[in-house]
Amino acid sequence: AWLELAAFQDEYVAALEEASGVHRTQGRAKAVREKKLEVLEQGLLKTKGSVPLHLHKIQVLLECGEEARAGKAWEELLRVHPGNARLWLEHARFLQAETTLSGFHVDAATRGYLRALGCFRDMLEGRRATRREPVEVERNIVEVCRQYGVFLCQCGLWERAVATFQALAELSMRCPSRLADAPLEEALALLEPFWDSGAPRFGDEGARGWAHLMEQLSSGQATALDAATTRTATTQGDCQELEDEIVGRRPSLVDAWLRLESLRDLHQWQPYRPDLSAEEVTSEDPERMVLYEDVGPALFRLRQSAAKLQLFRAWLSLLLGVDPEKSQTGFRLAEADCFERLPGTGLRMATRFSKALDFPSGWEVREGVADFAHEVLSQAKPHFVEPALGDELAQLALRLARLATSWDARKRKRCAKAWLANPSCERNLDLWTEYGLLLVDLGQPQEAAAIYEKALDTVSRDGALAECRGDIWLLLATYLNLRLGVLYPEEEEEPVDRTSSFGKDQALLVLSWFQSGRKFRNVLASPLQPSALLRAGAAIHACCQDPSGRTAGALGIALWTKFFVSGFPAASALAREWMDACAGNTEPGLQQLGVVHAAFVRVCTYWDRQSRVQRAALSGALSQALRDTPNVTPFLWQWTSLATGSLGALHVRRCLKELAQKECSPLAWLVALCFELARARTLAKYRTPDASFTLPNCRNHVRHMLEQVVESVAHRRCPLLWRLYIELELRLGTRESAKAVFYRALQCCPWAKVLYMDGVRHFPECLQEVVDMMVEKGIRLRVPLEELQLLLEHAQQQHHSSPDGC
């Protein structure tokens, strides 16, 4: 009730403003916040320290700019509830993302995350009472660890993040059997000698594990301990050659710093492990040597197989910069320093954003990171012998092949085939569906269709389908979507072979295959059998009658069957029936609602492309989809692409603004920004001197839109939005405004190293100031200016002393 009363203050003032037509001023907004604070403080007195009221009070204090008071409120809250692990996690997020530049330091935020991990670890080890199930506690602690790792990477501390996950994998997957039931402290004490030995760790080439080393030591057979891998030495040598090449060109101080800092960031992301057989065992950069003391406080032991798999999923997202599960909540806005890390945005959509905005803020692929990730999954494979868990690990491996853009097409296919060749995986239909999508990503839709046809042929044999795992409907629906050209309906260029016609007749043959008792390719080459189509339609109808059977593939096939057999009105009515059945705010209901909308939008897209006069149906389907699932980027993108002319542009602009202000995701703002820039390019293309005064200028609207998005409390901690704002101000020619935006960005996102790099790139005169701030705040600095100046002076001397330099 007290929270509702606090929210009522905003509603009451908003209603008065709407009635009077007066816009809210800063003074009135401040008065509303102060009134909300009074209400919340009264509520805290009456409820004796309610946690939700405390958290809301802290949020209001931050909106008022009272950072010091918010910090004291956090201290008071943690003093009253010292055992609440969720509060410790929220406090860590506060230390990272809710403090300004003056109050931020990497060490302080790191201690916050370590305290949160410590609370969950105490629950796992039975030192702290909890009513949560062990599975839930392990799932929570892995998520905290993922957020901690992403924070370290954003600060430039890649070595520590990777080392933390390596140590966790050794502790949970390769723990010696005699320590399986020992206290955690005893296991950690014995892990430290392994860590300091220089032996390869989990994910390194040739790593045999902690348990193997313990067996060697106990039997007296340990030799020189496998020292550092050749991979580490080779990478270091390649990086040194590239550095010498950059310095040898004698660039300016700013250009040299940017190039060397980026080069070391991309090459030196793995923790340095010395070659114990060499004379020199230390690194020139001491921070590359991650000691056990750096990772020990973050370690915990997992016992549930599902949580162990989640650990590898989190590790993969950390290395690749993309959520492999493509979930809507894979990343938080504070983690979004590039398009790939935006919540609900995958690699394909991120690439589309980057091209539309002409802004290469994509994920910077580390040298050798895809090979390392592949090695991690390969070493994890023997530890997941259960078919379900093994299938999920193989699914991760195939998604790695799809995300490993640094590999060539042959290597990506070879990696996927190696996992599919495993007898435990070859009968999983979902893996073959994923492999076909990989071929589509590689620009080989014909080969993808052939793979799908071969897989469907294989399961046509008697009893073969019962021996398979996975969703047959998903495989069939993906094949049909590919052949109909609506696999990615938001894309204008369809990944489909246009040399062979595929229309309604061929689609009916595909739909009639299920339970026909014939091979798939034979069905495609034969005339349509109405009885077979009726049997297949009855089977899919029976499957979708049960809500639990309404998977993405089953819903897609059912809608296509209804569309091709009974027409579009019948398909529309069926989709509406399913949408009504998904009503409710539960997470499963919303997920299934999104699946229904995706299937129906594909049908509408196909109908629109075939008839060329049914644009209203597609536009209506997308509008309804955005009302129900507003944060699905493909729907936003496709809907804006339908707008034509000035009236259409005004309608899209108004709707996107309403959607962006209503939702907490910045996706609507980004789509709106892409729309405005595309419209500006179109206007510039057709602008003539005689008619220029009649065409609007989008510059002020773009600037106003960006200012609105960064003023939002929910969005101001998103580094990507600030990077876009700085870039577009520079494009508009307002360098001083861009510089002011840069300093505002550092105030809001002081942990994001990419912002410091952007600042030096755009404003070279600020190099010394930016480097000093990085050192002061604990941001990873790989190229100190003193070292760089010595390198440049040495290169200059060599140039003058050489015969060519005389």
PDB file of C-alpha atoms in Angstrom, residues 603-721:
ATOM      1  CA  VAL A 603       2.161 -16.309 -42.434  1.00  0.00           C
ATOM      2  CA  CYS A 604       1.162 -12.657 -42.928  1.00  0.00           C
ATOM      3  CA  THR A 605       4.549 -11.855 -44.474  1.00  0.00           C
ATOM      4  CA  TYR A 606       4.224 -14.697 -46.971  1.00  0.00           C
ATOM      5  CA  TRP A 607       0.665 -13.680 -47.841  1.00  0.00           C
ATOM      6  CA  ASP A 608       1.749 -10.063 -48.303  1.00  0.00           C
ATOM      7  CA  ARG A 609       4.635 -10.999 -50.603  1.00  0.00           C
ATOM      8  CA  GLN A 610       2.459 -13.273 -52.691  1.00  0.00           C
ATOM      9  CA  SER A 611      -0.610 -11.063 -53.045  1.00  0.00           C
ATOM     10  CA  ARG A 612       1.100  -7.633 -52.849  1.00  0.00           C
ATOM     11  CA  VAL A 613      -2.202  -6.120 -51.706  1.00  0.00           C
ATOM     12  CA  GLN A 614      -2.518  -7.443 -48.157  1.00  0.00           C
ATOM     13  CA  ARG A 615      -0.170  -4.966 -46.411  1.00  0.00           C
ATOM     14  CA  ALA A 616      -2.888  -4.038 -43.904  1.00  0.00           C
ATOM     15  CA  ALA A 617      -3.021  -7.597 -42.532  1.00  0.00           C
ATOM     16  CA  LEU A 618       0.743  -7.693 -41.995  1.00  0.00           C
ATOM     17  CA  SER A 619       0.780  -4.236 -40.438  1.00  0.00           C
ATOM     18  CA  GLY A 620      -2.059  -5.183 -38.102  1.00  0.00           C
ATOM     19  CA  ALA A 621      -0.348  -8.411 -37.062  1.00  0.00           C
ATOM     20  CA  LEU A 622       2.872  -6.556 -36.268  1.00  0.00           C
ATOM     21  CA  SER A 623       1.035  -3.838 -34.342  1.00  0.00           C
ATOM     22  CA  GLN A 624      -0.710  -6.442 -32.204  1.00  0.00           C
ATOM     23  CA  ALA A 625       2.576  -8.272 -31.687  1.00  0.00           C
ATOM     24  CA  LEU A 626       4.216  -5.064 -30.451  1.00  0.00           C
ATOM     25  CA  ARG A 627       1.360  -4.392 -28.058  1.00  0.00           C
ATOM     26  CA  ASP A 628       1.713  -7.858 -26.549  1.00  0.00           C
ATOM     27  CA  THR A 629       5.503  -8.323 -26.816  1.00  0.00           C
ATOM     28  CA  PRO A 630       7.004  -4.839 -27.208  1.00  0.00           C
ATOM     29  CA  ASN A 631      10.662  -5.825 -26.757  1.00  0.00           C
ATOM     30  CA  VAL A 632      10.987  -8.228 -29.707  1.00  0.00           C
ATOM     31  CA  THR A 633      13.376  -6.425 -32.054  1.00  0.00           C
ATOM     32  CA  PRO A 634      12.478  -8.228 -35.320  1.00  0.00           C
ATOM     33  CA  PHE A 635       8.845  -7.129 -34.909  1.00  0.00           C
ATOM     34  CA  LEU A 636       9.921  -3.523 -34.365  1.00  0.00           C
ATOM     35  CA  TRP A 637      12.253  -3.611 -37.348  1.00  0.00           C
ATOM     36  CA  GLN A 638       9.766  -5.135 -39.756  1.00  0.00           C
ATOM     37  CA  TRP A 639       6.961  -2.827 -38.630  1.00  0.00           C
ATOM     38  CA  THR A 640       9.004   0.340 -39.242  1.00  0.00           C
ATOM     39  CA  SER A 641      10.037  -0.939 -42.671  1.00  0.00           C
ATOM     40  CA  LEU A 642       6.373  -0.893 -43.757  1.00  0.00           C
ATOM     41  CA  ALA A 643       6.079   2.874 -43.285  1.00  0.00           C
ATOM     42  CA  THR A 644       5.876   4.831 -46.540  1.00  0.00           C
ATOM     43  CA  GLY A 645       5.477   8.561 -47.141  1.00  0.00           C
ATOM     44  CA  SER A 646       5.216  11.409 -44.655  1.00  0.00           C
ATOM     45  CA  LEU A 647       2.001  10.209 -43.002  1.00  0.00           C
ATOM     46  CA  GLY A 648       3.448   6.762 -42.431  1.00  0.00           C
ATOM     47  CA  ALA A 649       6.609   8.275 -40.973  1.00  0.00           C
ATOM     48  CA  LEU A 650       4.630  10.429 -38.544  1.00  0.00           C
ATOM     49  CA  HIS A 651       2.588   7.433 -37.421  1.00  0.00           C
ATOM     50  CA  VAL A 652       5.713   5.312 -36.847  1.00  0.00           C
ATOM     51  CA  ARG A 653       7.454   8.157 -35.020  1.00  0.00           C
ATOM     52  CA  ARG A 654       4.495   8.659 -32.682  1.00  0.00           C
ATOM     53  CA  CYS A 655       4.025   4.955 -31.952  1.00  0.00           C
ATOM     54  CA  LEU A 656       7.739   4.314 -31.347  1.00  0.00           C
ATOM     55  CA  LYS A 657       7.909   7.244 -28.958  1.00  0.00           C
ATOM     56  CA  GLU A 658       4.949   5.930 -26.965  1.00  0.00           C
ATOM     57  CA  LEU A 659       6.433   2.447 -26.927  1.00  0.00           C
ATOM     58  CA  ALA A 660       9.880   3.649 -25.877  1.00  0.00           C
ATOM     59  CA  GLN A 661       8.514   5.744 -23.026  1.00  0.00           C
ATOM     60  CA  LYS A 662       6.322   2.889 -21.803  1.00  0.00           C
ATOM     61  CA  GLU A 663       8.922   0.096 -21.823  1.00  0.00           C
ATOM     62  CA  CYS A 664      12.253  -0.156 -20.002  1.00  0.00           C
ATOM     63  CA  SER A 665      14.153  -1.563 -22.982  1.00  0.00           C
ATOM     64  CA  PRO A 666      16.081   0.812 -25.263  1.00  0.00           C
ATOM     65  CA  LEU A 667      15.321  -1.331 -28.306  1.00  0.00           C
ATOM     66  CA  ALA A 668      12.420   0.874 -29.381  1.00  0.00           C
ATOM     67  CA  TRP A 669      14.692   3.931 -29.148  1.00  0.00           C
ATOM     68  CA  LEU A 670      17.359   2.274 -31.274  1.00  0.00           C
ATOM     69  CA  VAL A 671      14.869   1.192 -33.916  1.00  0.00           C
ATOM     70  CA  ALA A 672      13.454   4.724 -33.913  1.00  0.00           C
ATOM     71  CA  LEU A 673      16.963   6.113 -34.349  1.00  0.00           C
ATOM     72  CA  CYS A 674      17.599   3.785 -37.305  1.00  0.00           C
ATOM     73  CA  PHE A 675      14.282   4.877 -38.791  1.00  0.00           C
ATOM     74  CA  GLU A 676      15.098   8.590 -38.431  1.00  0.00           C
ATOM     75  CA  LEU A 677      18.564   8.256 -39.944  1.00  0.00           C
ATOM     76  CA  ALA A 678      17.216   6.212 -42.855  1.00  0.00           C
ATOM     77  CA  ARG A 679      14.559   8.869 -43.409  1.00  0.00           C
ATOM     78  CA  ALA A 680      17.199  11.604 -43.261  1.00  0.00           C
ATOM     79  CA  ARG A 681      19.281   9.813 -45.911  1.00  0.00           C
ATOM     80  CA  THR A 682      16.208   9.445 -48.107  1.00  0.00           C
ATOM     81  CA  LEU A 683      15.373  13.148 -47.786  1.00  0.00           C
ATOM     82  CA  ALA A 684      18.972  14.132 -48.495  1.00  0.00           C
ATOM     83  CA  LYS A 685      18.980  11.952 -51.605  1.00  0.00           C
ATOM     84  CA  TYR A 686      15.956  13.663 -53.129  1.00  0.00           C
ATOM     85  CA  ARG A 687      16.581  17.154 -51.763  1.00  0.00           C
ATOM     86  CA  THR A 688      17.008  19.846 -54.444  1.00  0.00           C
ATOM     87  CA  PRO A 689      18.051  23.496 -53.969  1.00  0.00           C
ATOM     88  CA  ASP A 690      14.685  24.753 -55.199  1.00  0.00           C
ATOM     89  CA  ALA A 691      12.630  22.541 -52.879  1.00  0.00           C
ATOM     90  CA  SER A 692      14.919  22.258 -49.839  1.00  0.00           C
ATOM     91  CA  PHE A 693      12.730  24.509 -47.696  1.00  0.00           C
ATOM     92  CA  THR A 694       9.814  22.099 -48.063  1.00  0.00           C
ATOM     93  CA  LEU A 695      11.684  19.047 -46.705  1.00  0.00           C
ATOM     94  CA  PRO A 696      12.092  18.704 -42.952  1.00  0.00           C
ATOM     95  CA  ASN A 697      15.493  18.454 -41.239  1.00  0.00           C
ATOM     96  CA  CYS A 698      15.829  15.436 -38.936  1.00  0.00           C
ATOM     97  CA  ARG A 699      18.916  16.719 -37.086  1.00  0.00           C
ATOM     98  CA  ASN A 700      17.152  18.334 -34.161  1.00  0.00           C
ATOM     99  CA  HIS A 701      14.722  15.459 -33.825  1.00  0.00           C
ATOM    100  CA  VAL A 702      17.562  12.918 -33.622  1.00  0.00           C
ATOM    101  CA  ARG A 703      19.365  14.972 -30.973  1.00  0.00           C
ATOM    102  CA  HIS A 704      16.164  15.431 -28.969  1.00  0.00           C
ATOM    103  CA  MET A 705      15.470  11.711 -29.150  1.00  0.00           C
ATOM    104  CA  LEU A 706      18.934  10.788 -27.861  1.00  0.00           C
ATOM    105  CA  GLU A 707      18.650  13.316 -25.056  1.00  0.00           C
ATOM    106  CA  GLN A 708      15.367  11.777 -24.015  1.00  0.00           C
ATOM    107  CA  VAL A 709      16.744   8.264 -23.915  1.00  0.00           C
ATOM    108  CA  VAL A 710      19.800   9.097 -21.781  1.00  0.00           C
ATOM    109  CA  GLU A 711      17.716  11.184 -19.390  1.00  0.00           C
ATOM    110  CA  SER A 712      15.672   8.104 -18.546  1.00  0.00           C
ATOM    111  CA  VAL A 713      16.700   6.503 -15.255  1.00  0.00           C
ATOM    112  CA  ALA A 714      16.386   3.062 -16.829  1.00  0.00           C
ATOM    113  CA  HIS A 715      18.690   3.892 -19.772  1.00  0.00           C
ATOM    114  CA  ARG A 716      21.324   6.291 -18.492  1.00  0.00           C
ATOM    115  CA  ARG A 717      23.516   3.386 -17.298  1.00  0.00           C
ATOM    116  CA  CYS A 718      23.726   1.848 -20.781  1.00  0.00           C
ATOM    117  CA  PRO A 719      27.203   2.572 -22.263  1.00  0.00           C
ATOM    118  CA  LEU A 720      26.089   1.828 -25.823  1.00  0.00           C
ATOM    119  CA  LEU A 721      23.514   4.627 -25.834  1.00  0.00           C
TER     120      LEU A 721
END
